[in-house]
Amino acid sequence: MLTQPLLYSLQVLALCTYPELLESDGFPEDAKCKARSIMKQLDNGSVGSYSVAYITQHVPQRIASFIQRRDGAIPSDPRNIIVCSGATQGILTIISLVTNTEEPLRTGIMISVPRYSVYMDAIVLSGAVPVDYPLDEENEWALNVQSMRESLYIARKHCNPKVLCVINPGNPTGQVQSRECIEEVIRLAAEEKLLIFADEVYQENIFAPGSTFHSFKKVLFEMGPQFSKKVQLVSIHSVSKGFHGECGFRAGFLEFVNIDPSVFEVLYLLKSFSVPPVPGVIALDVTIDPPQPGDTSYDTFIAEKQKALSNLGEKARLAEMLLNQVPGIQCNPIQGALHFFPRIHIPDKAVRLAKAKGQEPDVFFCHSLLEETGIILVPGSDFGQVQGTYHIRITIINPIEELENILNNIIGFYRKFVQEYS
């Protein structure tokens, strides 16, 4: 949870779950109107029903409207949108869908290094092959098409790469990709006939000055019909990952562009094994259809959103400032999402000791940190990293005073660690 839950979301969920509250004076009228509208679309007006029509028809219509508002009126067809049980389930569904275990060469899935660990799990479970491409750490973790090409050509010797996964804003790196980078990736996908899987679950978490989120769909269509009618694209968003941070509701959506309609028959079969929980879908409904100007709850909603993003930005700047003052630690600008991935220098003596223990050096560092301070960090090797470099992933979800204390403890331990093993 990033901050306090958004009041409007909780009000609508409470009203839908316990309709007698609609008679209460303690709820704003726009929340009541939203709840009544949702309940009319639920089977028997109950959140305890399966409510297939609500999940497969009504909510996709509102998602399409959300996408059109986001992308400047570029059309979105509700028939190309599927509600899923959160981002993880969506990732698993798509990678399973594209993987063909009967072909002579196994299916290759291109994914960035560093990467969100769920992708490796999904690739392994589906029987596909990971095709790693490095992000450009020296250029604020930007996408590097030349590195992508090199990885693609090498991979084609042993697998059949079909999908190019891009996480923007980045997890674990916290970068926001420029429009120019996205255009280059789209050109590569067109040339190499790759399906783009755009993981855009942090799209509302943008807080660095000068950073702007560009959806792959918007850029694709603005590049003209030679791309918008040709490149296959699947994008994903989730109620769990934005500034609202309602992780427990497990609901998100996938939008498909230039995908053959027959694919949806298989998708609906796969999805039938994991029907999203109705309360989660209601949370998603509220997320993509928030209060609008003139609504009773609008001012409160905007104030809560701005406070949450301002708080994230403040913590990001604090983390950069503190870590970059320490010799041996290098932290790129934290532009969005919820995490960052600073590089740490580990002395050769510690590297040799770690290898003698059968550990990666950054794992050894994180274990030592935990034993001395009680702070749990994830080592960079869990996400993938360029050979010879070491990283740690840190989150900015803690309250700012707590985060400052954590960072100072990490810094103090790192200085002692370097001194001990130099």
XYZ file of N, CA and C in Angstrom, residues 69-202:
402
model
N -9.352 8.232 -23.417
C -9.008 9.485 -22.733
C -7.494 9.597 -22.558
N -6.882 8.502 -22.180
C -5.424 8.499 -21.950
C -4.652 8.788 -23.226
N -5.099 8.212 -24.340
C -4.330 8.259 -25.586
C -4.814 9.310 -26.573
N -5.648 10.229 -26.125
C -6.053 11.319 -27.006
C -7.004 10.897 -28.103
N -8.028 10.130 -27.724
C -9.129 9.753 -28.623
C -8.752 8.698 -29.655
N -7.579 8.079 -29.562
C -7.284 6.929 -30.426
C -8.273 5.820 -30.072
N -8.963 5.250 -31.060
C -10.056 4.311 -30.764
C -9.585 3.094 -29.965
N -10.478 2.620 -29.104
C -10.254 1.388 -28.350
C -11.541 0.579 -28.397
N -11.436 -0.665 -28.808
C -12.603 -1.528 -28.980
C -12.759 -2.428 -27.755
N -13.884 -2.344 -27.033
C -14.080 -3.196 -25.847
C -13.944 -4.683 -26.161
N -14.208 -5.076 -27.407
C -14.096 -6.490 -27.773
C -12.647 -6.964 -27.764
N -11.699 -6.029 -27.748
C -10.276 -6.375 -27.706
C -9.687 -6.249 -26.307
N -10.555 -6.187 -25.295
C -10.116 -5.993 -23.911
C -10.610 -7.165 -23.064
N -9.724 -7.706 -22.269
C -10.075 -8.800 -21.365
C -9.659 -8.414 -19.950
N -10.584 -8.559 -19.026
C -10.295 -8.330 -17.614
C -9.649 -9.596 -17.055
N -8.568 -9.422 -16.304
C -7.830 -10.574 -15.768
C -7.631 -10.413 -14.262
N -7.180 -11.481 -13.631
C -6.981 -11.483 -12.175
C -5.611 -10.904 -11.817
N -5.388 -9.648 -12.173
C -4.144 -8.989 -11.832
C -3.061 -9.163 -12.881
N -1.967 -8.423 -12.693
C -0.892 -8.405 -13.683
C -0.207 -9.760 -13.808
N 0.022 -10.437 -12.693
C 0.723 -11.721 -12.748
C -0.050 -12.726 -13.593
N -1.361 -12.806 -13.367
C -2.173 -13.736 -14.145
C -2.185 -13.341 -15.620
N -2.209 -12.040 -15.897
C -2.175 -11.590 -17.292
C -0.884 -11.976 -17.981
N 0.242 -11.814 -17.287
C 1.550 -12.192 -17.847
C 1.587 -13.689 -18.129
N 1.157 -14.491 -17.167
C 1.133 -15.944 -17.344
C 0.257 -16.340 -18.533
N -0.895 -15.683 -18.663
C -1.825 -16.014 -19.744
C -1.204 -15.753 -21.104
N -0.600 -14.586 -21.285
C -0.061 -14.223 -22.598
C 1.129 -15.097 -22.962
N 2.039 -15.311 -22.025
C 3.212 -16.131 -22.349
C 2.801 -17.575 -22.629
N 1.826 -18.088 -21.906
C 1.316 -19.435 -22.195
C 0.664 -19.488 -23.573
N -0.026 -18.418 -23.927
C -0.751 -18.372 -25.198
C 0.189 -18.422 -26.397
N 1.317 -17.728 -26.317
C 2.209 -17.626 -27.477
C 3.221 -18.771 -27.555
N 3.358 -19.522 -26.460
C 4.364 -20.586 -26.439
C 3.856 -21.830 -27.160
N 4.644 -22.305 -28.119
C 4.307 -23.522 -28.870
C 5.374 -24.574 -28.570
N 4.989 -25.580 -27.810
C 5.950 -26.613 -27.409
C 6.116 -27.702 -28.467
N 5.363 -27.603 -29.575
C 5.444 -28.637 -30.613
C 6.371 -28.243 -31.761
N 6.832 -26.999 -31.794
C 7.736 -26.563 -32.854
C 9.144 -27.115 -32.622
N 9.928 -27.292 -33.699
C 11.312 -27.795 -33.529
C 12.148 -26.920 -32.607
N 11.993 -25.584 -32.751
C 12.697 -24.660 -31.870
C 11.726 -24.130 -30.820
N 12.186 -24.052 -29.585
C 11.321 -23.546 -28.508
C 11.035 -22.058 -28.706
N 9.922 -21.616 -28.189
C 9.511 -20.218 -28.293
C 10.405 -19.342 -27.424
N 10.906 -18.249 -28.000
C 11.734 -17.307 -27.253
C 10.931 -16.097 -26.819
N 11.122 -15.669 -25.584
C 10.469 -14.479 -25.036
C 11.560 -13.482 -24.675
N 11.600 -12.350 -25.366
C 12.605 -11.331 -25.079
C 12.171 -10.508 -23.859
N 13.071 -10.395 -22.904
C 12.761 -9.662 -21.676
C 14.007 -8.920 -21.210
N 13.786 -7.741 -20.658
C 14.905 -6.877 -20.275
C 15.678 -7.451 -19.095
N 16.931 -7.063 -19.007
C 17.790 -7.308 -17.849
C 18.252 -5.953 -17.348
N 17.889 -5.609 -16.092
C 17.129 -6.379 -15.108
C 15.640 -6.464 -15.461
N 14.959 -7.450 -14.886
C 13.565 -7.725 -15.216
C 12.789 -8.030 -13.947
N 11.475 -7.886 -14.050
C 10.565 -8.283 -12.984
C 10.558 -9.804 -12.929
N 10.768 -10.379 -11.746
C 11.011 -11.820 -11.623
C 9.847 -12.688 -12.085
N 8.625 -12.173 -12.077
C 7.463 -12.957 -12.523
C 7.631 -13.432 -13.971
N 8.326 -12.658 -14.787
C 8.496 -13.050 -16.188
C 9.291 -14.340 -16.310
N 10.347 -14.468 -15.529
C 11.123 -15.709 -15.594
C 10.280 -16.892 -15.153
N 9.477 -16.701 -14.103
C 8.600 -17.781 -13.639
C 7.624 -18.191 -14.741
N 7.025 -17.197 -15.391
C 6.048 -17.489 -16.444
C 6.696 -18.180 -17.638
N 7.902 -17.748 -17.988
C 8.614 -18.350 -19.124
C 8.955 -19.804 -18.832
N 9.452 -20.065 -17.645
C 9.809 -21.434 -17.265
C 8.561 -22.316 -17.219
N 7.483 -21.827 -16.611
C 6.253 -22.612 -16.489
C 5.650 -22.957 -17.851
N 5.787 -22.045 -18.804
C 5.179 -22.258 -20.116
C 6.033 -23.132 -21.030
N 7.287 -23.341 -20.677
C 8.192 -24.114 -21.526
C 8.891 -23.293 -22.583
N 8.839 -21.951 -22.455
C 9.520 -21.071 -23.404
C 10.972 -20.849 -22.970
N 11.681 -20.002 -23.718
C 13.094 -19.710 -23.460
C 13.248 -18.203 -23.251
N 13.911 -17.769 -22.165
C 14.148 -16.336 -22.000
C 15.237 -15.842 -22.953
N 14.981 -14.714 -23.577
C 15.984 -14.053 -24.418
C 16.264 -12.701 -23.767
N 17.354 -12.612 -23.037
C 17.655 -11.405 -22.272
C 18.224 -10.308 -23.172
N 17.773 -9.092 -22.948
C 18.416 -7.928 -23.564
C 18.675 -6.905 -22.459
N 19.885 -6.331 -22.398
C 20.215 -5.424 -21.296
C 19.656 -4.023 -21.516
N 19.138 -3.440 -20.460
C 18.843 -2.010 -20.458
C 20.153 -1.246 -20.327
N 20.153 0.003 -20.786
C 21.371 0.812 -20.805
C 21.502 1.574 -19.482
N 22.221 0.983 -18.542
C 22.345 1.604 -17.219
C 23.050 2.951 -17.291
N 24.004 3.079 -18.208
C 24.737 4.340 -18.319
C 23.884 5.451 -18.922
N 22.736 5.089 -19.464
C 21.809 6.059 -20.047
C 20.465 5.985 -19.333
N 20.520 5.981 -17.997
C 19.330 6.000 -17.135
C 18.377 4.849 -17.435
N 18.934 3.654 -17.692
C 18.160 2.438 -17.929
C 17.266 2.543 -19.156
N 17.734 3.234 -20.181
C 16.954 3.367 -21.420
C 16.966 2.054 -22.198
N 15.917 1.846 -23.005
C 15.901 0.744 -23.959
C 16.983 0.990 -25.006
N 17.673 -0.065 -25.382
C 18.751 0.048 -26.365
C 18.470 -0.941 -27.492
N 18.027 -0.426 -28.635
C 17.601 -1.291 -29.734
C 18.770 -2.095 -30.298
N 19.956 -1.529 -30.299
C 21.104 -2.274 -30.798
C 21.360 -3.522 -29.954
N 21.263 -3.375 -28.630
C 21.417 -4.531 -27.745
C 20.305 -5.544 -27.980
N 19.102 -5.041 -28.230
C 17.979 -5.937 -28.523
C 18.257 -6.758 -29.782
N 18.768 -6.089 -30.814
C 19.065 -6.790 -32.078
C 20.121 -7.871 -31.860
N 21.160 -7.526 -31.132
C 22.222 -8.492 -30.890
C 21.686 -9.714 -30.145
N 20.865 -9.472 -29.124
C 20.285 -10.583 -28.361
C 19.365 -11.425 -29.246
N 18.606 -10.764 -30.105
C 17.670 -11.454 -30.987
C 18.403 -12.358 -31.964
N 19.462 -11.856 -32.591
C 20.181 -12.627 -33.605
C 20.896 -13.823 -32.983
N 21.458 -13.638 -31.792
C 22.105 -14.754 -31.098
C 21.072 -15.814 -30.713
N 19.911 -15.360 -30.231
C 18.877 -16.287 -29.764
C 18.315 -17.133 -30.891
N 18.268 -16.598 -32.103
C 17.669 -17.335 -33.215
C 18.461 -18.594 -33.593
N 19.641 -18.745 -33.033
C 20.414 -19.960 -33.280
C 19.857 -21.154 -32.495
N 19.119 -20.862 -31.432
C 18.646 -21.961 -30.581
C 17.170 -21.878 -30.199
N 16.470 -20.806 -30.579
C 15.045 -20.707 -30.276
C 14.371 -19.805 -31.300
N 13.062 -19.686 -31.208
C 12.279 -18.876 -32.134
C 11.658 -17.711 -31.374
N 12.340 -16.565 -31.289
C 11.810 -15.436 -30.528
C 10.518 -14.904 -31.163
N 9.479 -14.776 -30.352
C 8.179 -14.317 -30.849
C 7.685 -13.053 -30.160
N 8.100 -12.843 -28.922
C 7.533 -11.766 -28.108
C 8.640 -10.886 -27.556
N 8.404 -9.578 -27.609
C 9.310 -8.600 -27.022
C 8.593 -7.933 -25.854
N 9.028 -8.237 -24.640
C 8.414 -7.669 -23.435
C 9.144 -6.386 -23.032
N 8.369 -5.352 -22.749
C 8.929 -4.084 -22.278
C 8.158 -3.668 -21.038
N 8.883 -3.330 -19.971
C 8.261 -2.878 -18.727
C 8.493 -1.376 -18.616
N 7.427 -0.610 -18.701
C 7.534 0.856 -18.681
C 6.309 1.465 -17.998
N 6.530 2.219 -16.895
C 7.755 2.469 -16.153
C 8.366 1.178 -15.594
N 9.670 1.253 -15.316
C 10.444 0.050 -15.082
C 10.348 -0.522 -13.681
N 10.345 -1.821 -13.621
C 10.487 -2.577 -12.388
C 11.561 -3.638 -12.650
N 12.703 -3.572 -11.980
C 12.977 -2.889 -10.709
C 13.682 -1.539 -10.844
N 13.795 -0.994 -12.038
C 14.727 0.111 -12.279
C 14.143 1.507 -12.096
N 12.823 1.663 -12.144
C 12.216 2.956 -11.876
C 12.385 3.998 -12.962
N 12.740 3.582 -14.190
C 12.892 4.555 -15.265
C 11.581 4.694 -16.053
N 11.457 5.814 -16.782
C 10.327 6.037 -17.692
C 10.916 6.211 -19.082
N 10.528 5.347 -20.006
C 11.135 5.370 -21.340
C 10.653 6.577 -22.150
N 11.568 7.141 -22.936
C 11.238 8.290 -23.783
C 10.424 7.832 -24.982
N 9.748 8.774 -25.604
C 8.990 8.466 -26.812
C 9.917 7.946 -27.916
N 11.106 8.517 -28.018
C 12.044 8.098 -29.052
C 12.426 6.632 -28.890
N 12.673 6.214 -27.641
C 13.004 4.806 -27.382
C 11.846 3.902 -27.798
N 10.629 4.311 -27.464
C 9.455 3.491 -27.787
C 9.286 3.376 -29.296
N 9.500 4.467 -30.022
C 9.398 4.416 -31.492
C 10.420 3.441 -32.068
N 11.641 3.461 -31.551
C 12.679 2.561 -32.057
C 12.300 1.098 -31.805
N 11.718 0.823 -30.651
C 11.303 -0.543 -30.330
C 10.182 -0.995 -31.266
N 9.256 -0.104 -31.565
C 8.162 -0.443 -32.474
C 8.703 -0.738 -33.874
N 9.666 0.044 -34.326
C 10.273 -0.219 -35.647
C 10.963 -1.589 -35.658
N 11.651 -1.907 -34.562
C 12.306 -3.210 -34.470
C 11.271 -4.332 -34.526
N 10.192 -4.189 -33.779
C 9.148 -5.221 -33.767
C 8.533 -5.402 -35.145
N 8.356 -4.301 -35.873
C 7.797 -4.385 -37.226
C 8.759 -5.124 -38.160
N 10.042 -4.785 -38.077
C 11.041 -5.413 -38.954
C 11.198 -6.903 -38.656
N 11.154 -7.256 -37.394
C 11.466 -8.628 -36.984
C 10.214 -9.460 -36.714
N 9.037 -8.865 -36.936
C 7.762 -9.573 -36.747
C 7.629 -10.137 -35.329
N 7.826 -9.251 -34.368
C 7.690 -9.611 -32.962
C 6.413 -9.015 -32.388
N 5.736 -9.763 -31.544
C 4.615 -9.225 -30.787
C 5.177 -8.441 -29.610
N 4.710 -7.216 -29.406
C 5.142 -6.406 -28.265
C 4.196 -6.670 -27.101
N 4.775 -7.033 -25.965
C 3.994 -7.119 -24.729
C 4.417 -5.948 -23.852
N 3.543 -4.959 -23.719
C 3.863 -3.729 -22.989
C 3.289 -3.809 -21.578
N 4.167 -3.970 -20.620
C 3.792 -3.997 -19.207
C 3.779 -2.550 -18.724
N 2.568 -1.988 -18.605
C 2.422 -0.571 -18.281
C 1.663 -0.375 -16.973
N 1.884 -1.288 -16.029
C 1.095 -1.269 -14.804
C 1.406 -0.068 -13.905
N 2.562 0.560 -14.105
C 2.912 1.732 -13.287
C 2.680 3.051 -14.034
